[in-house]
Amino acid sequence: MLQRAGKARPYTKPLDGGWGWMITFHFFLVNVFVMGMIKTFAIFFVVLQEEFESSSEQTGWIGFIMSSISYSGGLLGAIICDITGEKTVSLLGALLITGGYLISSWATSIRFLCVTMGLLPGLGAAFLYQTAAAATTKYFKKRLAFSTAIARSGTGLTFLFAPFVKVLIDLYDWTGALILFGALMMNLVPSSMLLRPIHIASEENCDVKNRGSCLSTSHPGAVCVTEMPSCNETQEATIISDSALQKAGQPGTNLIVSQNKNTELNNEPDGNSAFLITDEERYEKEAISWSRKQKLFDISPLKNPFFYIFTWSFLLSQLAYFIPTFHLVARARTLGIDLMDATFLVSVAGITETVSPIITGWVADQAWIKKYHYYKSYLILCGITNLLAPLATTFPLLMTYTVFFAVFAGGYLAMILPVLVDLSGTSRVHGFLGLVAFFAGMVILSGPPIAGFLYDYTQTYTGSFYFSGICYLLSSVSFFFVPLAERWTNRS
Amino acid sequence: TASPFTSLPIREEMTTKYSNLSLESHNISVTEHSCVPVEKNITLERPSNIELICQFTASRDMNSVNVTWKKGDELLENYLINVTGSIVYAQYLFTIINSKQMGSYSCFFGEKKEQRGTFHFKVPKIHGKNKPLVNYVRDTTVLICKCQHCSPLNWTWYSSNGSVQVPIDVQMTDKYVINGTNANETRLKIMQLTEDNQGSYWCHAVFQLGESEERVELVVLSYLVPLKPFLGIVVEVVILVAIILLYETYTQKKKKHI
């Protein structure tokens, strides 16, 4: 798919705009459809339970598998992405979701559905999410938080899916509804085609062991500048001047120098190795095979302290996020608030969560302070809000809690990707994100059971809010270690 | 609340003849100033002895109050009246053993039509599904009727086209199967659905004291029905993909020419 003759040269620098907005649009659609798919499962749950006369625990497994694979599958997606590029994986993801839903309409048992409606769409969702997030980080640098926030605001629209799915089930029964829902997901196919390939002048292998390397654009006289925000300060930008190129050979000849730091190019300053390709046609092939030289399953993030900081915080915050979302309506009901008002709370939360990331993302992009400080503060504020939540016993108080929580939650959700990029470096986003998502998926599995257990044990929903508040506060703790980790990486 | 009536001859007869039946006691309170008749709905499943008591509170002289009991329009006899202070108690004792005795019983105080209390006796209601059941051709579907706190003697199913109810032909065992997991539930399984099977189905619950019915709506769709929107979406996706492909080749050609 990437090797059509006469194709345009892929982009090489983060655009921070231009075609990047198309990527944001695609990410927006991914958020809308994937989140919509996960949230509407609750409606299918009721119908499927009736149809197959199974227990709610058995039927619940489908949703479980779907949610947790949509995180863990990101790792697989990252691996395939390194081989074939983002567009292919995204298309594969969209087709997996559509196929899964179409096959599900012929389901004969819950086990069948666990695979076709849990595993396949979950995997597809993971692929879509992984590629969209990674592509966004490549296309945006200065405006990353803002563009991610716009994309994330798509989740606010998912409240439209619920009535839509209800209508589908009423008109066409669950089999027809699944077929049409799957067809709707096919819209992610043209949207995935918007993911034009981009290869950043990368800081690949930009840890302290190797010196910087870069990929230049093909014609001679190009200046290759590496952008490596998280690199060691001792790295220097590698500039290949015209003179060096002319000495190296005529334009039109291939010059491929191995990635190894021991090889030196003529008159190259400081022994930095360069990787020059002067022939357009072989650009893509070389880039791909070069990345294949890296290990397929890159576990280098595991050696990175920032990885642990981020994963710890991500796990706990995702765990804490789901629980109030699940139990908000139930808590409102136990306080005597009727269903209409309770669903109004949910809509308000949805809308606030749509708007808040955009504002916080824009603020973060102004780079007044480092992004992870924002992230840390939002997590702490979320924690405090949740700990105070049990004090909300009337509708106005509960509404206040909902708004504040939505604002702060939207804030930290917008910052996930930018902070991840800051900690890992643009080129390693795939591996980082894949591994983080993988571990998160394991932990997310425990979220709903813990919430249910808390309720059964305490017979009230306040326990869930306390748990969530504590989780948020704990998740922010790891970020206090960032300066320590920075000093550690600098020293070694 | 204890009945203000002590042992009386009629009651004794009742206790001997229908002593195996339970006694149900119901009260209604009517005041002089009621502008709306007071009503009470009673659900009755099996034969029982019934004691109905109407209590009338007024400020005027009680002895001149004319108390009557009626079932529908029919005047009843054998009722008792007790006057205590400013309250008149009217009691009617009877037994319900079949559906003829079900209905509405009213106690009247004086000539004004508003000063009365009415007891409505009904058999238990059964519940089906209030939304239509949607199925496809050649599918199998199950129509369920349930009764919450009652056990009917018998369940029967009818289908209707318009106003006439036709009993389901249970002999066609490859098409219709009626069974129920417990007494308070019945299931009608219809196999090999066709579009003719579409329409209203009625389940009847037979009690000793009458019948209760409920309607279940069945909709049978052919596969073409969801296929049309499906193809619509597929076409839309194909068009979008084509547009994007054309756009990409166009921009590449432009870049080549530059």
XYZ file of C-alpha atoms in Angstrom:
750
model
C 0.000 0.000 0.000
C 2.879 2.341 0.645
C 4.859 1.438 -2.442
C 2.866 2.831 -5.300
C 4.967 4.267 -8.047
C 5.219 8.004 -8.307
C 3.782 8.581 -4.883
C 4.453 11.747 -3.053
C 7.250 12.005 -0.658
C 5.989 11.570 2.881
C 6.139 14.447 5.296
C 9.213 14.723 7.383
C 8.541 17.342 9.949
C 5.723 17.821 12.405
C 3.312 20.069 10.625
C 1.505 21.542 13.598
C -1.307 22.273 11.232
C -2.122 21.794 7.567
C -2.749 18.117 6.855
C -2.333 17.552 10.596
C -5.899 18.750 11.121
C -7.073 15.851 8.999
C -5.285 13.535 11.363
C -6.988 15.283 14.257
C -10.304 14.821 12.475
C -9.611 11.118 12.098
C -8.626 10.829 15.753
C -11.820 12.685 16.621
C -13.874 10.164 14.669
C -11.993 7.287 16.277
C -12.859 8.683 19.696
C -16.497 9.111 18.756
C -16.986 5.681 17.238
C -14.776 3.613 19.506
C -16.014 5.204 22.713
C -19.537 5.016 21.373
C -19.093 1.348 20.676
C -17.832 0.647 24.171
C -20.520 2.716 25.853
C -23.438 1.327 23.861
C -22.449 -2.159 24.815
C -24.546 -1.641 27.942
C -27.664 -1.454 25.781
C -26.791 -4.553 23.815
C -26.039 -6.224 27.131
C -29.657 -6.076 28.250
C -31.002 -7.383 24.948
C -28.432 -10.154 24.650
C -29.012 -11.280 28.211
C -32.704 -11.652 27.472
C -32.145 -13.367 24.169
C -29.675 -15.967 25.365
C -31.087 -16.193 28.893
C -27.679 -15.960 30.483
C -26.577 -14.499 33.778
C -25.452 -10.901 33.887
C -21.990 -12.041 34.844
C -21.635 -14.187 31.736
C -22.962 -11.513 29.437
C -20.830 -8.911 31.166
C -17.718 -10.766 30.071
C -18.238 -9.584 26.524
C -18.017 -5.959 27.570
C -15.107 -6.750 29.823
C -13.113 -8.370 27.077
C -13.968 -5.552 24.712
C -12.759 -2.827 27.085
C -9.621 -4.522 28.263
C -8.481 -5.730 24.829
C -9.028 -2.222 23.522
C -6.146 -1.248 25.750
C -3.913 -4.313 25.696
C -4.226 -4.824 21.961
C -2.366 -1.593 21.468
C 0.874 -3.461 21.962
C 0.154 -5.738 19.030
C -0.862 -2.717 17.058
C 2.423 -1.004 17.829
C 4.386 -4.001 16.641
C 2.488 -4.289 13.358
C 2.737 -0.530 12.912
C 6.473 -0.715 12.971
C 6.326 -3.174 10.091
C 3.621 -1.807 7.865
C 2.907 1.725 8.916
C -0.031 3.402 10.490
C -2.506 3.488 7.646
C -2.569 -0.290 7.222
C -3.026 -1.001 10.891
C -5.779 1.571 11.146
C -7.605 0.082 8.178
C -7.164 -3.348 9.691
C -8.622 -2.057 12.936
C -11.676 -0.597 11.246
C -12.276 -3.820 9.321
C -11.877 -5.876 12.490
C -14.587 -3.901 14.228
C -16.962 -4.056 11.283
C -16.282 -7.741 10.694
C -16.693 -8.538 14.359
C -20.090 -6.912 14.551
C -21.283 -8.447 11.297
C -20.328 -11.946 12.391
C -21.899 -11.323 15.807
C -25.309 -11.007 14.232
C -25.212 -14.761 13.576
C -24.276 -15.524 17.161
C -25.681 -18.607 18.771
C -24.249 -18.330 22.241
C -22.569 -15.943 24.619
C -19.206 -17.663 24.169
C -19.412 -17.002 20.454
C -20.103 -13.376 21.184
C -17.170 -13.134 23.577
C -14.930 -13.643 20.581
C -16.828 -11.846 17.846
C -18.195 -8.994 19.879
C -15.512 -8.777 22.545
C -12.171 -9.792 21.120
C -12.449 -8.647 17.501
C -13.912 -5.181 18.052
C -11.635 -4.707 21.076
C -8.592 -5.490 18.985
C -9.829 -3.253 16.204
C -10.424 -0.444 18.671
C -6.913 -0.850 20.056
C -5.380 -0.677 16.585
C -7.385 2.384 15.648
C -6.563 4.169 18.847
C -2.894 3.299 18.817
C -2.354 4.470 15.254
C -4.389 7.618 15.607
C -2.596 8.626 18.799
C 0.840 7.863 17.372
C 0.096 9.710 14.149
C -1.091 12.734 16.100
C 2.116 12.840 18.082
C 4.089 12.781 14.857
C 2.094 15.488 13.131
C 1.940 17.890 16.047
C 4.584 19.186 18.308
C 3.864 22.668 19.499
C 0.149 22.159 19.390
C 0.006 18.569 20.551
C -2.080 19.144 23.645
C -4.563 21.279 21.758
C -5.024 18.865 18.881
C -5.325 15.872 21.199
C -7.886 17.752 23.214
C -9.984 18.486 20.143
C -9.819 14.847 19.152
C -10.724 13.732 22.634
C -13.720 15.994 22.718
C -15.284 13.418 20.433
C -16.124 11.331 23.455
C -18.625 13.983 24.432
C -20.694 13.184 21.373
C -21.020 9.543 22.309
C -24.159 10.244 24.282
C -25.920 10.416 20.925
C -25.175 6.779 20.282
C -27.346 5.421 23.062
C -30.755 6.527 21.751
C -29.624 5.680 18.230
C -28.808 2.103 19.182
C -32.107 1.822 21.056
C -33.973 2.834 17.926
C -31.996 0.344 15.856
C -32.877 -2.469 18.232
C -36.537 -1.470 18.278
C -36.750 -1.415 14.510
C -34.527 -4.266 13.461
C -34.035 -6.465 16.517
C -30.554 -7.075 17.869
C -29.367 -8.979 14.791
C -30.253 -6.145 12.466
C -28.931 -3.585 14.940
C -25.548 -5.317 15.089
C -25.298 -5.450 11.301
C -26.124 -1.778 10.915
C -23.860 -0.746 13.760
C -21.016 -2.670 12.177
C -21.721 -0.975 8.873
C -21.606 2.396 10.609
C -18.148 1.565 11.903
C -17.020 1.078 8.314
C -16.909 4.847 8.083
C -13.600 4.581 9.861
C -12.151 3.038 6.686
C -12.118 6.230 4.601
C -11.146 8.130 7.707
C -8.130 5.839 8.182
C -7.037 6.592 4.669
C -6.360 10.124 5.804
C -3.360 8.895 7.759
C -0.685 9.992 5.353
C 2.662 8.546 6.222
C 5.089 10.780 8.000
C 8.613 10.099 9.008
C 10.010 12.541 11.443
C 13.634 13.538 11.281
C 13.799 11.302 14.195
C 15.644 10.954 17.370
C 15.440 7.201 17.078
C 17.764 5.448 19.520
C 18.284 8.761 21.059
C 19.231 7.514 24.417
C 22.540 8.147 26.003
C 24.309 5.216 24.408
C 24.110 6.189 20.760
C 24.665 9.598 19.390
C 22.045 11.243 17.317
C 21.078 10.020 13.924
C 18.873 11.493 11.368
C 17.060 10.844 8.196
C 17.460 13.458 5.637
C 15.160 14.350 2.836
C 16.494 13.192 -0.369
C 17.851 16.031 -2.376
C 21.325 17.263 -1.790
C 21.810 20.400 0.096
C 19.183 19.482 2.526
C 19.819 20.394 6.029
C 19.097 17.688 8.434
C 18.306 18.822 11.868
C 17.340 16.523 14.569
C 14.739 17.609 17.010
C 15.178 15.808 20.219
C 13.562 17.465 23.191
C 14.133 14.609 25.549
C 17.616 13.830 24.461
C 20.698 14.207 26.432
C 21.993 17.737 26.388
C 25.350 16.605 25.150
C 23.818 15.699 21.797
C 24.514 18.117 19.078
C 22.421 18.792 16.101
C 23.908 17.070 13.160
C 24.202 19.295 10.212
C 25.368 17.988 6.946
C 26.501 20.774 4.805
C 26.666 20.894 1.063
C 30.368 20.357 1.112
C 30.123 17.107 2.983
C 27.553 15.808 0.559
C 29.544 16.772 -2.471
C 32.535 15.052 -1.074
C 30.510 12.003 -0.370
C 29.383 11.511 -3.897
C 27.319 12.628 -6.808
C 23.663 13.237 -6.251
C 21.799 10.254 -7.496
C 24.035 7.700 -6.007
C 23.039 5.733 -3.036
C 24.891 6.299 0.096
C 23.806 4.158 2.879
C 25.809 4.178 5.968
C 25.128 1.809 8.722
C 23.510 2.973 11.848
C 26.419 1.815 13.930
C 28.099 4.523 15.857
C 31.513 3.254 14.993
C 31.248 4.024 11.309
C 32.301 7.428 10.291
C 31.584 9.370 7.206
C 34.321 11.481 5.682
C 34.967 14.622 7.635
C 31.986 14.067 9.796
C 32.241 16.132 12.964
C 32.308 14.276 16.264
C 31.908 10.890 14.680
C 28.170 11.234 14.431
C 26.871 8.783 11.939
C 24.495 9.789 9.281
C 22.110 7.881 7.213
C 21.889 9.416 3.784
C 19.711 8.365 0.962
C 19.864 10.280 -2.164
C 17.566 8.155 -4.169
C 13.881 8.875 -3.698
C 12.582 5.522 -4.754
C 14.396 3.630 -2.096
C 13.510 6.026 0.674
C 10.554 4.150 1.982
C 12.105 0.710 1.697
C 15.206 1.726 3.547
C 13.303 3.475 6.263
C 11.233 0.408 6.837
C 14.096 -2.033 6.772
C 16.086 0.233 9.049
C 13.366 0.196 11.571
C 13.275 -3.558 11.223
C 16.839 -3.625 12.400
C 15.484 -2.615 15.730
C 14.016 -5.359 17.788
C 10.464 -6.157 16.765
C 9.329 -6.232 20.319
C 11.001 -3.224 21.766
C 11.216 -3.510 25.502
C 13.566 -0.593 25.965
C 10.827 1.427 27.646
C 11.039 -1.053 30.489
C 14.516 0.257 31.250
C 13.271 3.805 31.310
C 12.262 5.178 34.715
C 9.859 7.581 33.057
C 7.963 4.587 31.757
C 7.298 3.375 35.263
C 6.287 6.824 36.451
C 3.854 7.204 33.624
C 2.434 3.691 33.722
C 1.827 3.805 37.469
C -0.034 7.034 37.132
C -1.944 5.979 34.009
C -3.104 2.702 35.507
C -4.382 4.222 38.704
C -6.025 7.163 36.997
C -7.851 4.988 34.457
C -9.015 2.686 37.224
C -10.220 5.667 39.209
C -11.914 7.225 36.194
C -14.260 4.379 35.424
C -15.690 3.978 38.864
C -17.445 7.316 39.367
C -18.650 7.106 35.787
C -20.268 3.748 36.484
C -21.754 4.690 39.791
C -22.837 8.294 39.331
C -26.350 7.456 38.185
C -26.775 4.736 40.786
C -25.675 7.103 43.526
C -28.114 9.736 42.321
C -30.904 7.179 42.459
C -30.061 6.140 46.011
C -30.235 9.796 47.021
C -33.755 9.882 45.703
C -33.066 11.801 42.526
C -35.240 10.542 39.723
C -33.971 8.975 36.532
C -34.536 11.956 34.256
C -32.451 14.230 36.460
C -29.796 11.569 36.840
C -29.409 11.178 33.085
C -29.247 14.948 32.884
C -26.204 14.754 35.167
C -24.589 12.350 32.742
C -25.240 14.641 29.785
C -23.789 17.614 31.655
C -20.716 15.560 32.487
C -20.371 14.579 28.861
C -20.614 18.116 27.548
C -18.219 19.511 30.163
C -15.769 16.753 29.396
C -15.953 17.763 25.760
C -15.203 21.427 26.341
C -12.761 21.248 29.202
C -9.940 19.378 27.416
C -9.902 21.945 24.629
C -9.329 24.790 27.045
C -6.796 22.943 29.146
C -5.021 21.689 26.054
C -4.685 25.188 24.687
C -3.364 26.433 28.029
C -0.860 23.595 28.224
C 0.374 24.306 24.716
C 1.319 27.824 25.705
C 4.113 26.081 27.605
C 4.126 28.379 30.587
C 5.189 25.465 32.743
C 6.108 21.903 31.938
C 3.130 19.832 30.922
C 3.433 17.176 33.539
C 2.830 19.768 36.232
C -0.609 20.361 34.760
C -1.179 16.643 34.619
C -0.139 16.198 38.229
C -2.339 19.029 39.450
C -5.388 17.773 37.596
C -4.941 14.342 39.076
C -4.685 15.779 42.575
C -7.751 17.943 42.001
C -9.670 14.920 40.702
C -8.681 13.040 43.813
C -9.832 15.790 46.140
C -13.101 16.195 44.249
C -13.843 12.506 44.528
C -13.000 12.385 48.211
C -15.440 15.237 48.774
C -18.088 13.589 46.612
C -19.855 11.703 49.395
C -20.740 15.090 50.875
C -22.932 15.759 47.853
C -26.344 14.645 48.977
C -28.660 16.890 47.031
C -29.116 17.398 43.330
C -27.401 20.837 43.131
C -24.421 19.532 45.122
C -24.196 16.436 42.970
C -24.332 18.608 39.876
C -21.483 20.730 41.263
C -19.444 17.597 41.858
C -20.186 16.341 38.351
C -19.112 19.591 36.730
C -15.915 19.913 38.725
C -14.990 16.289 38.165
C -15.680 16.578 34.451
C -13.536 19.704 34.202
C -10.573 18.149 36.000
C -10.952 14.758 34.359
C -11.140 16.383 30.958
C -8.027 18.296 31.899
C -5.892 15.315 32.698
C -7.309 13.224 29.839
C -6.193 15.896 27.403
C -2.703 15.787 28.829
C -2.112 12.049 28.647
C -0.673 12.022 25.171
C 1.450 15.187 25.408
C 2.962 14.087 28.708
C 3.653 10.661 27.233
C 5.433 12.274 24.319
C 7.440 14.505 26.614
C 8.577 11.556 28.638
C 9.302 9.135 25.846
C 10.412 11.107 22.860
C 8.423 11.339 19.648
C 9.862 8.386 17.831
C 9.349 5.943 20.598
C 5.722 6.739 21.154
C 4.561 3.507 19.552
C 6.525 1.230 21.810
C 5.823 3.309 24.890
C 2.138 3.661 24.213
C 1.826 0.008 23.306
C 3.404 -1.195 26.530
C 1.539 1.291 28.717
C -1.742 0.316 27.108
C -0.914 -3.349 27.534
C -0.418 -3.061 31.275
C -3.381 -0.755 31.596
C -5.592 -3.299 29.914
C -4.688 -5.881 32.528
C -5.565 -3.557 35.360
C -8.731 -2.163 33.795
C -10.126 -5.680 33.950
C -10.300 -5.301 37.696
C -12.122 -1.974 37.704
C -15.779 -2.980 37.452
C -15.439 -5.953 39.801
C -13.774 -3.756 42.417
C -16.557 -1.229 42.056
C -19.185 -3.924 42.387
C -17.398 -5.459 45.335
C -17.165 -2.101 47.108
C -20.869 -1.595 46.712
C -21.765 -5.065 47.888
C -19.481 -4.741 50.881
C -20.441 -1.263 52.029
C -23.994 -1.220 50.657
C -23.476 2.336 49.593
C -21.815 4.013 46.665
C -19.726 6.358 48.789
C -17.054 3.669 49.053
C -16.487 3.819 45.301
C -15.905 7.558 45.421
C -13.438 7.284 48.287
C -11.599 4.530 46.426
C -11.502 6.598 43.272
C -10.268 9.677 45.128
C -7.466 7.727 46.768
C -6.477 6.162 43.458
C -6.216 9.575 41.860
C -4.075 10.957 44.664
C -1.815 7.919 44.506
C -1.516 8.248 40.762
C -0.237 11.791 41.069
C 2.454 10.725 43.540
C 4.670 9.145 40.911
C 5.053 12.452 39.129
C 6.820 13.936 42.086
C 9.668 11.609 41.160
C 10.214 13.116 37.729
C 13.060 15.452 38.735
C 14.731 12.485 40.445
C 14.348 10.350 37.332
C 15.736 13.131 35.168
C 18.788 13.379 37.356
C 19.220 9.615 37.224
C 19.068 9.481 33.431
C 21.486 12.376 33.138
C 23.973 10.745 35.420
C 23.944 7.367 33.681
C -59.394 -3.048 62.403
C -62.033 -4.945 64.249
C -65.403 -5.070 62.697
C -67.980 -3.134 64.660
C -70.361 -5.953 64.004
C -70.444 -8.833 66.420
C -71.549 -12.308 65.554
C -74.660 -12.351 63.466
C -76.802 -15.053 61.989
C -75.755 -14.525 58.384
C -72.160 -14.786 59.251
C -72.680 -18.095 60.893
C -74.228 -19.536 57.784
C -71.329 -18.359 55.800
C -68.806 -19.847 58.115
C -70.384 -23.276 57.853
C -71.037 -23.445 54.144
C -67.848 -21.905 52.877
C -65.655 -22.408 55.873
C -62.764 -23.608 53.765
C -62.556 -20.275 51.988
C -60.552 -17.360 53.300
C -62.189 -14.176 54.500
C -61.188 -10.876 52.974
C -62.175 -7.663 54.605
C -62.186 -4.275 52.853
C -63.036 -0.823 54.127
C -64.014 2.405 52.516
C -64.484 5.692 54.251
C -66.970 8.235 52.846
C -67.581 11.691 54.238
C -70.479 14.036 53.856
C -68.329 16.445 51.947
C -67.007 14.040 49.329
C -67.626 15.424 45.915
C -66.047 12.441 44.197
C -67.143 8.848 44.748
C -64.583 6.843 46.689
C -63.327 3.719 44.921
C -61.210 0.724 45.779
C -59.803 -1.881 43.409
C -59.519 -5.403 44.704
C -57.704 -8.192 42.912
C -59.176 -11.586 43.542
C -57.888 -14.831 42.198
C -59.807 -17.585 43.887
C -63.199 -17.900 45.611
C -63.355 -16.230 48.990
C -65.705 -14.876 51.601
C -65.903 -11.136 51.390
C -66.721 -8.569 54.013
C -67.254 -5.051 52.723
C -67.555 -2.207 55.199
C -68.470 1.356 54.324
C -67.991 4.008 56.936
C -69.926 7.247 56.600
C -69.046 10.309 58.640
C -71.447 13.210 58.812
C -72.494 15.938 61.161
C -76.211 15.552 60.856
C -78.570 13.076 62.355
C -77.446 9.580 61.502
C -80.700 7.830 61.981
C -82.223 9.498 58.966
C -79.497 8.324 56.627
C -80.740 5.920 54.041
C -78.120 3.245 53.357
C -78.319 1.025 50.318
C -75.999 -1.532 48.706
C -75.999 -2.154 45.022
C -74.156 -4.436 42.686
C -74.103 -2.520 39.434
C -77.759 -1.438 39.253
C -79.137 -4.344 41.195
C -80.258 -3.649 44.747
C -78.811 -5.950 47.346
C -80.327 -7.258 50.560
C -79.011 -8.726 53.747
C -76.756 -5.951 54.770
C -76.217 -4.598 58.219
C -76.035 -1.105 59.607
C -74.543 0.096 62.839
C -74.642 3.658 64.043
C -72.017 4.719 66.551
C -71.993 8.371 67.447
C -71.597 10.337 64.235
C -70.366 7.411 62.122
C -72.548 5.006 60.219
C -71.083 1.606 59.477
C -72.638 -0.395 56.661
C -71.544 -3.983 56.168
C -72.184 -6.407 53.383
C -71.096 -10.011 53.665
C -71.109 -12.374 50.732
C -69.126 -15.029 48.980
C -67.612 -14.911 45.556
C -67.352 -18.327 43.975
C -67.626 -17.675 40.267
C -67.282 -14.933 37.739
C -70.931 -13.879 38.021
C -70.265 -12.496 41.442
C -67.336 -10.362 40.302
C -67.976 -6.758 39.485
C -68.581 -3.519 41.315
C -70.305 -3.282 44.671
C -71.378 0.119 45.960
C -72.707 1.432 49.228
C -74.918 4.516 49.013
C -75.566 6.993 51.796
C -78.637 9.044 51.109
C -79.869 10.176 47.727
C -76.816 12.076 46.550
C -74.917 10.033 44.033
C -71.561 11.318 45.199
C -71.915 9.972 48.695
C -70.974 6.425 47.962
C -68.099 4.015 48.037
C -67.412 1.440 45.351
C -65.444 -1.785 45.506
C -64.241 -3.107 42.137
C -63.423 -6.791 42.017
C -61.142 -7.928 39.235
C -59.097 -10.957 38.340
C -55.321 -10.451 38.384
C -53.756 -8.758 35.402
C -51.232 -10.559 33.301
C -48.246 -8.973 31.638
C -46.751 -9.528 28.253
C -44.280 -7.305 26.485
C -45.331 -3.765 25.801
C -42.938 -3.396 22.883
C -43.472 -5.354 19.681
C -41.246 -8.386 19.218
C -39.193 -8.010 16.089
C -38.061 -11.144 14.288
C -36.977 -12.261 10.875
C -38.375 -14.765 8.425
C -37.513 -18.419 9.236
C -36.555 -17.459 12.795
C -38.027 -18.970 15.922
C -39.555 -16.713 18.510
C -41.055 -17.129 21.958
C -43.989 -15.052 23.186
C -44.196 -14.877 26.960
C -47.063 -13.942 29.249
C -46.520 -13.721 32.969
C -48.635 -13.257 36.044
C -46.773 -11.765 38.952
C -48.400 -13.089 42.093
C -50.969 -15.501 40.808
C -51.336 -18.981 39.357
C -53.998 -19.299 36.718
C -55.748 -22.587 36.213
C -55.080 -22.575 32.523
C -53.452 -20.542 29.789
C -54.641 -20.312 26.195
C -53.314 -18.485 23.186
C -55.153 -16.802 20.336
C -54.023 -14.995 17.273
C -56.029 -12.213 15.806
C -56.325 -10.537 12.465
C -58.361 -7.489 13.237
C -60.988 -8.050 15.907
C -61.595 -11.784 15.665
C -59.556 -13.985 17.953
C -58.681 -17.357 16.548
C -57.254 -20.022 18.827
C -53.799 -21.259 18.009
C -53.793 -24.680 16.391
C -51.706 -26.664 18.825
C -51.861 -29.723 16.597
C -49.270 -28.163 14.314
C -46.394 -29.160 16.567
C -43.767 -28.214 14.033
C -45.040 -24.681 14.093
C -46.499 -23.934 17.526
C -45.424 -25.211 20.905
C -46.989 -23.987 24.129
C -45.284 -24.621 27.424
C -44.472 -22.765 30.594
C -41.723 -23.184 33.132
C -44.003 -22.502 36.093
C -47.660 -21.956 36.691
C -47.448 -18.205 36.560
C -45.881 -18.105 33.112
C -46.740 -19.323 29.649
C -44.657 -19.459 26.506
C -45.758 -19.763 22.935
C -42.935 -20.822 20.650
C -43.493 -20.144 16.969
C -41.085 -21.708 14.512
C -40.364 -21.055 10.872
C -41.809 -17.567 10.971
C -43.345 -16.142 7.847
C -44.597 -12.682 7.161
C -48.161 -13.955 7.578
C -47.463 -14.720 11.207
C -47.153 -11.027 11.860
C -49.818 -9.434 14.029
C -51.333 -9.535 17.482
C -51.367 -12.547 19.710
C -53.515 -12.826 22.811
C -52.753 -14.898 25.873
C -55.685 -15.711 28.124
C -55.282 -16.705 31.761
C -58.254 -18.640 33.079
C -59.117 -18.287 36.749
C -62.002 -19.688 38.701
C -63.394 -16.210 38.888
C -62.915 -15.129 35.318
C -60.405 -14.576 32.562
C -57.637 -12.128 32.022
C -56.084 -11.382 28.688
C -53.059 -9.560 27.335
C -51.838 -8.704 23.899
C -48.418 -9.361 22.464
C -47.406 -7.875 19.172
C -45.226 -9.783 16.730
C -43.435 -8.206 13.821
C -41.789 -10.343 11.163
C -39.320 -8.679 8.834
C -37.698 -10.031 5.764
C -33.951 -9.799 5.423
C -34.291 -7.089 2.820
C -35.474 -4.620 5.421
C -32.165 -3.984 7.217
C -30.286 -4.723 4.039
C -31.320 -1.456 2.467
C -29.765 0.853 5.076
C -26.759 -1.464 5.193
C -26.154 -1.152 1.473
C -26.723 2.558 1.797
C -23.886 2.872 4.284
C -21.606 0.618 2.220
C -22.195 2.773 -0.841
C -21.447 5.895 1.167
C -18.187 4.418 2.436
C -17.129 3.320 -1.043
C -17.811 6.799 -2.395
C -15.747 8.402 0.365
C -12.883 5.999 -0.240
C -12.990 6.734 -3.957
C -12.955 10.477 -3.319
C -9.947 10.201 -1.061
C -8.067 7.963 -3.499
C -8.748 10.355 -6.345
C -7.654 13.291 -4.231
C -4.439 11.552 -3.277
C -3.543 10.662 -6.881
C -4.417 14.192 -7.957
C -2.127 15.820 -5.400
C 0.648 13.410 -6.243
C 0.357 14.195 -9.915
C 0.464 17.868 -9.054
C 3.613 17.407 -7.008
C 5.236 15.449 -9.788
C 4.606 18.237 -12.238
C 6.071 20.848 -9.928
